[in-house]
CSV table of C-alpha atoms and ligand atoms in Angstrom, one decimal:
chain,number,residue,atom,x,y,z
V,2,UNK,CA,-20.2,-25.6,-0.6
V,3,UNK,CA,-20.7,-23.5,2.3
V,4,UNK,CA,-18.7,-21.1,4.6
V,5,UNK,CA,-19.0,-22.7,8.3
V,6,UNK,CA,-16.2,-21.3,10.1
V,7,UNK,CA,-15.0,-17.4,10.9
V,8,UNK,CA,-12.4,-16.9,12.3
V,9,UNK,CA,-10.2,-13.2,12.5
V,10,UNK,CA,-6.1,-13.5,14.0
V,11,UNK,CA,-4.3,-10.7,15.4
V,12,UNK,CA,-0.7,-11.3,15.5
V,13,UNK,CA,2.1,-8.9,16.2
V,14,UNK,CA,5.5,-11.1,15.2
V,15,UNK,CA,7.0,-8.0,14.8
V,16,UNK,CA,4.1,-5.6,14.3
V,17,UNK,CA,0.5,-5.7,14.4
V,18,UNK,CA,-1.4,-7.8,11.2
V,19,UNK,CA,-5.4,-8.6,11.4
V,20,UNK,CA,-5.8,-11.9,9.2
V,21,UNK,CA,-9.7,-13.2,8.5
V,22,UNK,CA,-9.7,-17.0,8.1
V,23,UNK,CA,-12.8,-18.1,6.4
V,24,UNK,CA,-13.5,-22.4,6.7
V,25,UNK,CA,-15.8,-24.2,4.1
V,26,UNK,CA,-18.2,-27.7,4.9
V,27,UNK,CA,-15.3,-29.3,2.5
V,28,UNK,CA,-12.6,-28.4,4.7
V,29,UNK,CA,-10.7,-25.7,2.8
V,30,UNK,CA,-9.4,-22.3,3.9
V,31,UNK,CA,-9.0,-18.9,2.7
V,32,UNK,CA,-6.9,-16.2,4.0
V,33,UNK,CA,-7.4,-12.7,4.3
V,34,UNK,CA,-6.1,-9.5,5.3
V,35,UNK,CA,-7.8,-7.0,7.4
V,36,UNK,CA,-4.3,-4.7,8.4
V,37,UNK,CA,-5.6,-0.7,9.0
V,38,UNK,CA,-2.1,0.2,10.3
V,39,UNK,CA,-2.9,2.0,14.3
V,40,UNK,CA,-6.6,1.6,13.6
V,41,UNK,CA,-6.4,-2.3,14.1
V,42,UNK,CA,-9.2,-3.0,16.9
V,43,UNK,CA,-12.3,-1.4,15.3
V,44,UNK,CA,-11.6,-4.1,11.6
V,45,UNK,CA,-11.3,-6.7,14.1
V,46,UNK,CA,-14.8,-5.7,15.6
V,47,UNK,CA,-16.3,-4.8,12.3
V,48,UNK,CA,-15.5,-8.3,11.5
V,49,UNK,CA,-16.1,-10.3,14.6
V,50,UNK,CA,-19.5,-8.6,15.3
V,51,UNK,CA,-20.7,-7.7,12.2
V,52,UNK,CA,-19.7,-9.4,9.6
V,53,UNK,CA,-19.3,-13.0,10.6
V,54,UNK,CA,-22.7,-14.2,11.4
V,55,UNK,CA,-23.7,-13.3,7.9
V,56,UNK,CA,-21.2,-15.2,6.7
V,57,UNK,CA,-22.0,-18.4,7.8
V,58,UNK,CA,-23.9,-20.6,5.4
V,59,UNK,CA,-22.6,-18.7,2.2
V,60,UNK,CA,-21.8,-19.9,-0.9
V,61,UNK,CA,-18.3,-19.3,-0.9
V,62,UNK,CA,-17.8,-19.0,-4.9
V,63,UNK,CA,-20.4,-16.3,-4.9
V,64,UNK,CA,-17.9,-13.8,-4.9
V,65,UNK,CA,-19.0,-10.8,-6.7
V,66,UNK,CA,-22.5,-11.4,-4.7
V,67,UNK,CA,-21.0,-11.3,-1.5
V,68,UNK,CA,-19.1,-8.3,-2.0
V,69,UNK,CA,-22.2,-6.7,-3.0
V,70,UNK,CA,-24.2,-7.7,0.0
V,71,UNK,CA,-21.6,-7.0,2.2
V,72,UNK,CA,-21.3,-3.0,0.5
V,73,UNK,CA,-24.9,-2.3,-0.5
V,74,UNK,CA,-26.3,-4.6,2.4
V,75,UNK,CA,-24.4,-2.3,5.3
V,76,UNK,CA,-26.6,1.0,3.8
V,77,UNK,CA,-22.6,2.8,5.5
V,78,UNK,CA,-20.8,2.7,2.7
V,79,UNK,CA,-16.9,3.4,1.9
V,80,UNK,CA,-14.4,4.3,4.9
V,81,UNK,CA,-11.1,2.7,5.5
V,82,UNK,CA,-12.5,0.2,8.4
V,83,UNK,CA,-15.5,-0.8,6.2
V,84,UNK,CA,-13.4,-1.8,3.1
V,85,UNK,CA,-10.5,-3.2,4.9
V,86,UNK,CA,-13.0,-5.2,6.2
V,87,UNK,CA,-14.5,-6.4,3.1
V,88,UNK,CA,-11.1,-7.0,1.3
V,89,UNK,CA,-10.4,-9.8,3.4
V,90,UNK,CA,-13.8,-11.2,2.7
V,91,UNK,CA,-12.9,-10.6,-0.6
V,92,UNK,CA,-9.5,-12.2,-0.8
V,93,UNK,CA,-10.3,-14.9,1.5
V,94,UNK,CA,-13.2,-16.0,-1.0
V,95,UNK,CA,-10.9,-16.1,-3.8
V,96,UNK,CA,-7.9,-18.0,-2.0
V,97,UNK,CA,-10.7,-20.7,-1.7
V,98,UNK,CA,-11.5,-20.6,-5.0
V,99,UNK,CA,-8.4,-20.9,-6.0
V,100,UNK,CA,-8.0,-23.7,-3.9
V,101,UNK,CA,-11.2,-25.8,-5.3
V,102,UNK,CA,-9.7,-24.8,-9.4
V,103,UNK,CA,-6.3,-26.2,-8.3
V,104,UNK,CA,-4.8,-23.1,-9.4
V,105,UNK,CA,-3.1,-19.6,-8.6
V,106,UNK,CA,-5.6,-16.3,-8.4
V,107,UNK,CA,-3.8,-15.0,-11.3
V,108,UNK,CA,-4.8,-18.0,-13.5
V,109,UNK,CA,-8.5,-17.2,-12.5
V,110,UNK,CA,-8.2,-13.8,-13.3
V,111,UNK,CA,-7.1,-14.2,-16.7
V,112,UNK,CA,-3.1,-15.5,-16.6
V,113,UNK,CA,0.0,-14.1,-16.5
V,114,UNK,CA,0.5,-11.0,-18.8
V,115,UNK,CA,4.4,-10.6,-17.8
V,116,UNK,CA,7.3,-13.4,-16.7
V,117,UNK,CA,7.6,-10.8,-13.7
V,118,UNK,CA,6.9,-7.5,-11.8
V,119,UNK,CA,9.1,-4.7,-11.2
V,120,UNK,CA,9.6,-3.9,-7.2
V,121,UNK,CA,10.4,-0.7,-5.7
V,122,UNK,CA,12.3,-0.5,-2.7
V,123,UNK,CA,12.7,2.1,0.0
V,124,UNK,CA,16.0,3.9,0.7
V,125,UNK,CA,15.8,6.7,3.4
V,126,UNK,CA,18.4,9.0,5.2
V,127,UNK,CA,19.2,11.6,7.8
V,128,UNK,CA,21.4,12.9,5.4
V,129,UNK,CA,22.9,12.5,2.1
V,130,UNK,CA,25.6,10.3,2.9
V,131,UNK,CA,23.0,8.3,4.8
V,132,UNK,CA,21.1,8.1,1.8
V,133,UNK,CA,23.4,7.1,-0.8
V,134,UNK,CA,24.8,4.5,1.3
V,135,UNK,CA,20.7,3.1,1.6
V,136,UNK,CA,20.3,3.4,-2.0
V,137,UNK,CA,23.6,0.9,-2.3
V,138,UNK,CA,21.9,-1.1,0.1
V,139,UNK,CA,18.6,-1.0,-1.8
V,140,UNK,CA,20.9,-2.1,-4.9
V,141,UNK,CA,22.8,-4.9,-2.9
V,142,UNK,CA,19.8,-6.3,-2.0
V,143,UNK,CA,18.9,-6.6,-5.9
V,144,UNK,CA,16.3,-3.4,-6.2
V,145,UNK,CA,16.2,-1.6,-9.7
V,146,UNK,CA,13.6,0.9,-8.3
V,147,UNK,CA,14.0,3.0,-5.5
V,148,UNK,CA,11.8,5.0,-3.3
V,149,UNK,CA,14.3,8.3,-2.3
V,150,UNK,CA,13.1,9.8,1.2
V,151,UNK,CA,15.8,11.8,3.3
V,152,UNK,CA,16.4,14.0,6.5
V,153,UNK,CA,15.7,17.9,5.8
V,154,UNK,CA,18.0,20.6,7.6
V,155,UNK,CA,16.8,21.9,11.1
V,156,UNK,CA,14.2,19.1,11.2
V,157,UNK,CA,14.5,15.8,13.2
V,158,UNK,CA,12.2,13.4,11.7
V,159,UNK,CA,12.8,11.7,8.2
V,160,UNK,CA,9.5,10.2,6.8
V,161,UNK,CA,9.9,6.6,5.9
V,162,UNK,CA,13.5,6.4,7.2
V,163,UNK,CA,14.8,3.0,7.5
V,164,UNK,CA,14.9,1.5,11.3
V,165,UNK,CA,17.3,-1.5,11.6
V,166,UNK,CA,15.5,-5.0,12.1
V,167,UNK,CA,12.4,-3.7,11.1
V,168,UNK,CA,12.5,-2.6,8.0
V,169,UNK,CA,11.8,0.6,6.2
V,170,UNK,CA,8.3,1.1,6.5
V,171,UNK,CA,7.2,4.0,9.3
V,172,UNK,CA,7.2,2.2,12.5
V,173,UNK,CA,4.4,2.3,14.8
V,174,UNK,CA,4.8,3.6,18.3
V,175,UNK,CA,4.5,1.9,21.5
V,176,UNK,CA,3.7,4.2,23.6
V,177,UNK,CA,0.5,5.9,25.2
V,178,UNK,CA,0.3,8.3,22.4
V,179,UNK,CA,1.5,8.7,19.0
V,180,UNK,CA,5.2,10.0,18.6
V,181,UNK,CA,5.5,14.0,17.5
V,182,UNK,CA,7.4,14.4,14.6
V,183,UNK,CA,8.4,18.1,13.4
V,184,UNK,CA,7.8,19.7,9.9
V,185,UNK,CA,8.8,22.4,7.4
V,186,UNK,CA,7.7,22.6,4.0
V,187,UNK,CA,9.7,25.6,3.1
V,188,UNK,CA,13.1,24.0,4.1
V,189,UNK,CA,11.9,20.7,2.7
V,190,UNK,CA,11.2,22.2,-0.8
V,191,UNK,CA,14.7,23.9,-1.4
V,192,UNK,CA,16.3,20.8,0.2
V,193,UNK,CA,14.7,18.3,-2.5
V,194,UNK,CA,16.5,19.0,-5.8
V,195,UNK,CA,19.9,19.2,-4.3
V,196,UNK,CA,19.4,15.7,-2.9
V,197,UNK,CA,18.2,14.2,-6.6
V,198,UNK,CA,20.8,15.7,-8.0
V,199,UNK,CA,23.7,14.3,-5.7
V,200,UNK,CA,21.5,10.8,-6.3
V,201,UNK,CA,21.5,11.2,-9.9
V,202,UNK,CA,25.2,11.9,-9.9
V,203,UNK,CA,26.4,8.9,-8.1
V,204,UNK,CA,24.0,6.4,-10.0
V,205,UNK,CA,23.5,7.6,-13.0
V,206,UNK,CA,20.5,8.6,-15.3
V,207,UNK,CA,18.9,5.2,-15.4
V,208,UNK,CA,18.1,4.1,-12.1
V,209,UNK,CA,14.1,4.3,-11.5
V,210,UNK,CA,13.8,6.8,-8.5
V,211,UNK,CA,10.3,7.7,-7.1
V,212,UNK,CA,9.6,9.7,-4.2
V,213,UNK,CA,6.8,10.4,-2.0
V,214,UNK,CA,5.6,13.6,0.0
V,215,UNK,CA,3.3,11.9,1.8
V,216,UNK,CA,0.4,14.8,1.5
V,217,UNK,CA,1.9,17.6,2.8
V,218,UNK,CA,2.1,20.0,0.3
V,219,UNK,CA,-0.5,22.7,-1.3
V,220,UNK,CA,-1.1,22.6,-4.9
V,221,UNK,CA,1.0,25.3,-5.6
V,222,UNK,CA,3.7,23.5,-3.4
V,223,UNK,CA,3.4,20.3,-5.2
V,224,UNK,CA,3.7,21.9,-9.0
V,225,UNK,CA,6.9,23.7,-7.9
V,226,UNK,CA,8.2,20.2,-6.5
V,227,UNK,CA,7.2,18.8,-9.5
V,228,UNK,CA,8.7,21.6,-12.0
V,229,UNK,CA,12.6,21.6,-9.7
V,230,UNK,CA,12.2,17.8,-10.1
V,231,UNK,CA,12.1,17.6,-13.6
V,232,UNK,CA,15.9,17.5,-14.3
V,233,UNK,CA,16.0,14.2,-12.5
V,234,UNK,CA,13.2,12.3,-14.4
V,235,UNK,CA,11.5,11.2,-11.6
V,236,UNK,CA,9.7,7.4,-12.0
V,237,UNK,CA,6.9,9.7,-9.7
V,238,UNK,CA,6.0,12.3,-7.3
V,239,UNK,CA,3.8,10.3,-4.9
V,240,UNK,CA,1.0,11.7,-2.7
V,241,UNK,CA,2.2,15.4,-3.0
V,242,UNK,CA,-1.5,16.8,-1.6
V,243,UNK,CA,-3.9,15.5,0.9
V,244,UNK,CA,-5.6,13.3,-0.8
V,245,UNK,CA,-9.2,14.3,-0.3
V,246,UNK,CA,-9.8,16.7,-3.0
V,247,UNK,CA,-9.0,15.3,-6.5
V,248,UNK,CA,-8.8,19.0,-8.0
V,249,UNK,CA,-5.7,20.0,-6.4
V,250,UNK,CA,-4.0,17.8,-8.8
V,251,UNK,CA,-5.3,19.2,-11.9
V,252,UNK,CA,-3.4,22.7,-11.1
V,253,UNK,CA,-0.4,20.4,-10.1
V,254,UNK,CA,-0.6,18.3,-13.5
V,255,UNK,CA,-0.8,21.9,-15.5
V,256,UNK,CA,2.5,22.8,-14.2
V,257,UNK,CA,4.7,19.7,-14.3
V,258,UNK,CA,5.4,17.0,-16.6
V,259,UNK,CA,6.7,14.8,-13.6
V,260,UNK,CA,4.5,11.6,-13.0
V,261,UNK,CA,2.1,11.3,-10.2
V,262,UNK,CA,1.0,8.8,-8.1
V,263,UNK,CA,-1.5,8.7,-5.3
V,264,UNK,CA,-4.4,6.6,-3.7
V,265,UNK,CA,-2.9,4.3,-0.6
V,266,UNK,CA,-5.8,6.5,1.5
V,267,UNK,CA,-8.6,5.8,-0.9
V,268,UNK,CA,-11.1,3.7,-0.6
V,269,UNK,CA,-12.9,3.0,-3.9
V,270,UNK,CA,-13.3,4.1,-7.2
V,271,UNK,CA,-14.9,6.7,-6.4
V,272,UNK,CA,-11.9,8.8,-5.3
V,273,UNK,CA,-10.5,8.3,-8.3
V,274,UNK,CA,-13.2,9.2,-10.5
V,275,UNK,CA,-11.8,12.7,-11.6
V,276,UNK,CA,-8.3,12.3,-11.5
V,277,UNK,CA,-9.0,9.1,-14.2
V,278,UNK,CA,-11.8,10.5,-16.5
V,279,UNK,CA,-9.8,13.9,-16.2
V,280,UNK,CA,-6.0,12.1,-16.6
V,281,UNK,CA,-4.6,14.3,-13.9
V,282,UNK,CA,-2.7,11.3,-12.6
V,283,UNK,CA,0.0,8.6,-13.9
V,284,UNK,CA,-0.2,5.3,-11.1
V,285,UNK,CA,-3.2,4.7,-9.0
V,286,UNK,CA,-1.6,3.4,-5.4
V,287,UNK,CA,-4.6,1.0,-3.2
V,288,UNK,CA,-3.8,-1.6,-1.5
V,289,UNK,CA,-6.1,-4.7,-2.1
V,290,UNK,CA,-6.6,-4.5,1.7
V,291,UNK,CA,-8.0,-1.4,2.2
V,292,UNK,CA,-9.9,-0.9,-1.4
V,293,UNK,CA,-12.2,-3.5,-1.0
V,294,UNK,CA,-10.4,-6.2,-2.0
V,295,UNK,CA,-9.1,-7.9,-5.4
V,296,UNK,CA,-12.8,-7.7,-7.1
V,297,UNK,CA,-12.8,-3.5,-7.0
V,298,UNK,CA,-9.3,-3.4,-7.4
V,299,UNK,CA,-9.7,-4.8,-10.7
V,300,UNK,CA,-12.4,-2.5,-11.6
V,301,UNK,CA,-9.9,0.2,-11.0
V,302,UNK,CA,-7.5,-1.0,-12.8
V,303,UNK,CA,-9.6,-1.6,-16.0
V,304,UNK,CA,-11.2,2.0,-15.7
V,305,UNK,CA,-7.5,3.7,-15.5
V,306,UNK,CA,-6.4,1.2,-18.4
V,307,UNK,CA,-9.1,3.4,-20.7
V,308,UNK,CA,-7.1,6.7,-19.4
V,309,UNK,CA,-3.4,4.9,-20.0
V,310,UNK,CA,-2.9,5.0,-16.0
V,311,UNK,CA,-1.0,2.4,-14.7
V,312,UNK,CA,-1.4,0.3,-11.3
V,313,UNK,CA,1.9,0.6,-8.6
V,314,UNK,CA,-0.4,-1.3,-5.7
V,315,UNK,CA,0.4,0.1,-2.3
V,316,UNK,CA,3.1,-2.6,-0.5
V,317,UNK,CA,4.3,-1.4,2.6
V,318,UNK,CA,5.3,-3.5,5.9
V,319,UNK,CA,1.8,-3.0,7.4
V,320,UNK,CA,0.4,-4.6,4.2
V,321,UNK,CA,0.8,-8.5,5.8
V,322,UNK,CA,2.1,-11.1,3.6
V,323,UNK,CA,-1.4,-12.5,2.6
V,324,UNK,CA,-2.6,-8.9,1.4
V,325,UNK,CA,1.0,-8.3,-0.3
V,326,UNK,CA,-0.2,-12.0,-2.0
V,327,UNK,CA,-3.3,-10.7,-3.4
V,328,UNK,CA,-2.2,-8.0,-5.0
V,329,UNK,CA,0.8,-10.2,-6.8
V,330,UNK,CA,-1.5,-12.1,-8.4
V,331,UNK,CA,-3.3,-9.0,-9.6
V,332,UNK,CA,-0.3,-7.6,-10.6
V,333,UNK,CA,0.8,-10.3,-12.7
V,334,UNK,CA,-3.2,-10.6,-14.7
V,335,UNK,CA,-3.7,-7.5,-15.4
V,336,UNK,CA,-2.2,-5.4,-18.8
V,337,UNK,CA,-1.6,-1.8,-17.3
V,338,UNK,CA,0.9,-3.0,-14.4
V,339,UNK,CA,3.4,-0.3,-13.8
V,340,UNK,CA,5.1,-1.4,-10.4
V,341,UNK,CA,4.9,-2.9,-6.7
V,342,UNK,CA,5.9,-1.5,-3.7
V,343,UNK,CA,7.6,-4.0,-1.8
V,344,UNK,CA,9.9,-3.6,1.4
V,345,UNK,CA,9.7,-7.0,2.5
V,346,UNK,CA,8.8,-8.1,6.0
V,347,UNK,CA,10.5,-9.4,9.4
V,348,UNK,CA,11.6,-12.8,9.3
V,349,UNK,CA,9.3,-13.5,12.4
V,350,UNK,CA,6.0,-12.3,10.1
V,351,UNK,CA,7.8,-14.9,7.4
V,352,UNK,CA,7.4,-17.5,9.8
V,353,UNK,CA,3.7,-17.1,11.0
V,354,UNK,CA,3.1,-16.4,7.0
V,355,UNK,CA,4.4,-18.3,5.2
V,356,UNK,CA,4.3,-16.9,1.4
V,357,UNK,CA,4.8,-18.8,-2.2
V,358,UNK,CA,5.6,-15.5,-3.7
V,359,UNK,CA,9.5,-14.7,-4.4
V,360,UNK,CA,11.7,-11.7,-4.7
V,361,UNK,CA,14.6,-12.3,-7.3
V,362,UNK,CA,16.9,-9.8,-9.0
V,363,UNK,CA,14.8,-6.6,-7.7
V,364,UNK,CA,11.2,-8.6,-9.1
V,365,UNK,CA,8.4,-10.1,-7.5
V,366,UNK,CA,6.7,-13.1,-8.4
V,367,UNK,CA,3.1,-14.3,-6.7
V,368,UNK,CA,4.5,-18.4,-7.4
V,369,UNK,CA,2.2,-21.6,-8.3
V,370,UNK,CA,0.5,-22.2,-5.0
V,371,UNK,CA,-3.4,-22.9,-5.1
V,372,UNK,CA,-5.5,-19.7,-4.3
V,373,UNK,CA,-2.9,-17.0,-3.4
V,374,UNK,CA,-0.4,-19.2,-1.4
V,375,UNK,CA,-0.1,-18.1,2.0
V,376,UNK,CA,-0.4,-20.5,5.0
V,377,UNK,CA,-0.6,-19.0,8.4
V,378,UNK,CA,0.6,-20.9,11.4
V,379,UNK,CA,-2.1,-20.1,14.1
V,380,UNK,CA,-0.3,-21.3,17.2
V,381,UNK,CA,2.7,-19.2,16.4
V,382,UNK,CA,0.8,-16.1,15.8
V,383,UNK,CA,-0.9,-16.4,19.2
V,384,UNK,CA,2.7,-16.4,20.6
V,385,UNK,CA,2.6,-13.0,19.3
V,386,UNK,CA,-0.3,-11.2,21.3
V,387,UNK,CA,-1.3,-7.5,20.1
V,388,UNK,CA,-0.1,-4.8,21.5
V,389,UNK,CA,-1.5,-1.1,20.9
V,390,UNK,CA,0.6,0.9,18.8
V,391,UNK,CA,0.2,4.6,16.4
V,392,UNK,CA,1.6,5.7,13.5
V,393,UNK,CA,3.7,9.3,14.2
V,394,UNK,CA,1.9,12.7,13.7
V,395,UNK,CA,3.2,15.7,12.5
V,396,UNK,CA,3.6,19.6,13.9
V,397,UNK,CA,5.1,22.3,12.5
V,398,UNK,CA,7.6,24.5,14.5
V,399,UNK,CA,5.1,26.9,15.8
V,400,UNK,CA,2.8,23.5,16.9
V,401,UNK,CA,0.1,23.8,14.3
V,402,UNK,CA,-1.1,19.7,13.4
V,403,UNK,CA,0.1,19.2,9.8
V,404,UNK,CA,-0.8,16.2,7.4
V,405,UNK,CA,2.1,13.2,8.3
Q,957,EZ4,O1,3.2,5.6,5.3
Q,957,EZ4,O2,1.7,2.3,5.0
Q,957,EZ4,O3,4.1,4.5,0.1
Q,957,EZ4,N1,4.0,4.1,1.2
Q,957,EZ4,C1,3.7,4.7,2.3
Q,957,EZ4,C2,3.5,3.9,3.6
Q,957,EZ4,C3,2.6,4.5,4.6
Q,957,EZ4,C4,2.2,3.5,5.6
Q,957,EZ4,C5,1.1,4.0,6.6
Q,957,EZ4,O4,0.6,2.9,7.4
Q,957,EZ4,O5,3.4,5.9,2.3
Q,957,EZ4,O6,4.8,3.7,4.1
Q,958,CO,CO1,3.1,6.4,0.2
């Protein structure tokens, strides 16, 4: 079997996803996703110009070897554009597979381990009222994990708050430059406990609660988050220092017994290496479409199973249905799952996408589809033409450019 067609979609039905469709001499197709959210355009190129003439004449179920060729061969390694780019290779390769065994990814990759996988939702605020009233949304909905993100006093911006008809994940911007969101970590850090504890007292002890601070906070910063958090048995602490330098979470592990979780910025297993070997972290957060794809991911995985870390895969709107499909099927193989991020998608990305994974009773479920089960329905996505858009950055009050 051979690869003879590349093709790479960019559809906006609702926001902006970058899908590689790979064709084989016997007619089958994989699909995979290429989504760097604001940073679209240069994955697309990487693709287009450098990536699909070598493509052509492959062996398709030479996955492993491709994704070798693809690294190694480039001599550039690592970098968010370069692995997005690959994990679409990647999954695209395995969908086909998939397709020629007559079975789901997760059967290839060793069977289910659970029945089903624990989702976490996103429930976001100006205030506390605001809040609560997501959280009961969240709930409704069927969550039994929820991400807690709210308004601070004397700042505007909430990061992560929900935005109606488009769900909860940050919305890009539509405008000539990125919107200008303001920041104080001071007010922040004394606003925090007060708002877990008002949570914890209308729902109860139970209730899985996580909460990310999205790298903005030193290490000392982060282990006094941590420490005021403990009362409220946090699920995890997500991303509470730039991500870059894996020792800032050893001083914040010393000081706190809450969980943490980071990586949806990482690239490969390399940025992990300390913070595994070294245990200074409880989930490892990639997405399979900007690690490389489901072959490294699974790498990962296994190497933080040795350290007892657990997997909570990076699921956010900008993750498109077909990269939110790869990483079910991981999910649902491998031992050490701990959660998914999941905040669902517009009905209009449902339509170009359409998925054979379900959400039932606040779990996730990749289904029985061949490969990972996503079809994409090409003349409706190019109804939905691309359109430039940013993520938000950040500025404290006297201007200074501070990590969003
Ligand atoms: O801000 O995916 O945990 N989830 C997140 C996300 C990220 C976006 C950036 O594109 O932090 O909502
Ligand atoms: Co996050």
């Amino acid at each position: 079997m051979k690869i003879v067609d590349v093709k790479v979609v960019v559809t906006r039905p609702g926001r902006n996803f970058v899908t590689l469709k790979l064709t084989t001499d016997d007619g089958l197709t994989g699909l995979g996703d290429a989504t760097l959210n604001g940073r679209e355009l240069a994955v697309v190129s990487y693709l287009r110009d450098h990536i699909a003439p070598l493509l052509i004449g492959l062996d398709p179920h030479r996955i492993e070897d491709t994704w070798q060729y693809l690294y190694r061969g480039a001599y550039w390694r690592r970098g968010p554009v370069t692995m997005a780019a690959i994990a679409a290779v990647d999954v695209a390769l395995w969908d086909i597979k998939g397709k020629v065994a007559g079975l789901p990814l997760y059967q290839l990759l060793g069977g289910a381990s659970r029945d089903r996988l624990l989702a976490y939702g996103h429930a976001s605020g100006q205030d506390t009222p605001e809040l609560l009233d997501s959280v009961r949304a969240r709930l409704a909905e069927g969550y039994r994990a929820i991400r807690i993100q709210t308004g601070v006093p004397g700042l505007k911006a909430v990061y992560g708050v929900h935005t109606k008809g488009a769900g909860s994940a940050p919305v890009p911007h539509q405008q000539a430059r990125p919107r200008v969101e303001d920041w104080d970590t001071r007010s922040y850090l004394s606003h925090m406990p007060g708002v877990f504890e008002t949570v914890r007292h209308e729902f109860g002890p139970e209730l899985p609660l996580l909460h990310d601070a999205h790298h903005r906070l030193t290490p000392l910063q982060a282990a006094q988050l941590g420490k005021d958090l403990e009362p409220y048995r946090l699920f995890w602490l997500e991303d509470c220092t730039p991500a870059e330098n894996q020792d800032a979470l050893r001083l914040v592990r010393q000081h706190t017994t809450t969980p943490l979780a980071i990586g949806e910025v990482f690239n490969t297993i390399h940025d992990y290496q300390t913070l595994l070997t070294d245990q200074l972290i409880d989930y490892v957060r990639s997405a399979v479409t900007h690690f490389g794809g489901v072959t490294p991911l699974r790498k990962l995985f296994d190497l933080a199973a040795v350290h007892q870390i657990k997997s909570a895969v990076h699921g956010p709107e900008d993750i498109s249905p077909v990269g939110m499909a790869a990483a079910l099927h991981l999910d649902l193989a491998i031992h050490n799952f701990g959660i998914q991020e999941y905040s669902g998608h517009s009905p209009l990305a449902g339509e170009v996408f359409q998925h054979a994974y379900t959400f039932t009773d606040g779990h996730l479920h990749p289904g029985e589809a061949p490969g990972i089960g996503v079809d994409m329905d090409e003349s409706l996505a190019e109804t939905y033409p691309y359109e430039r858009a940013y993520l938000p950055v950040n500025r404290l009050h006297d201007g200074t450019v501070h990590d969003w």
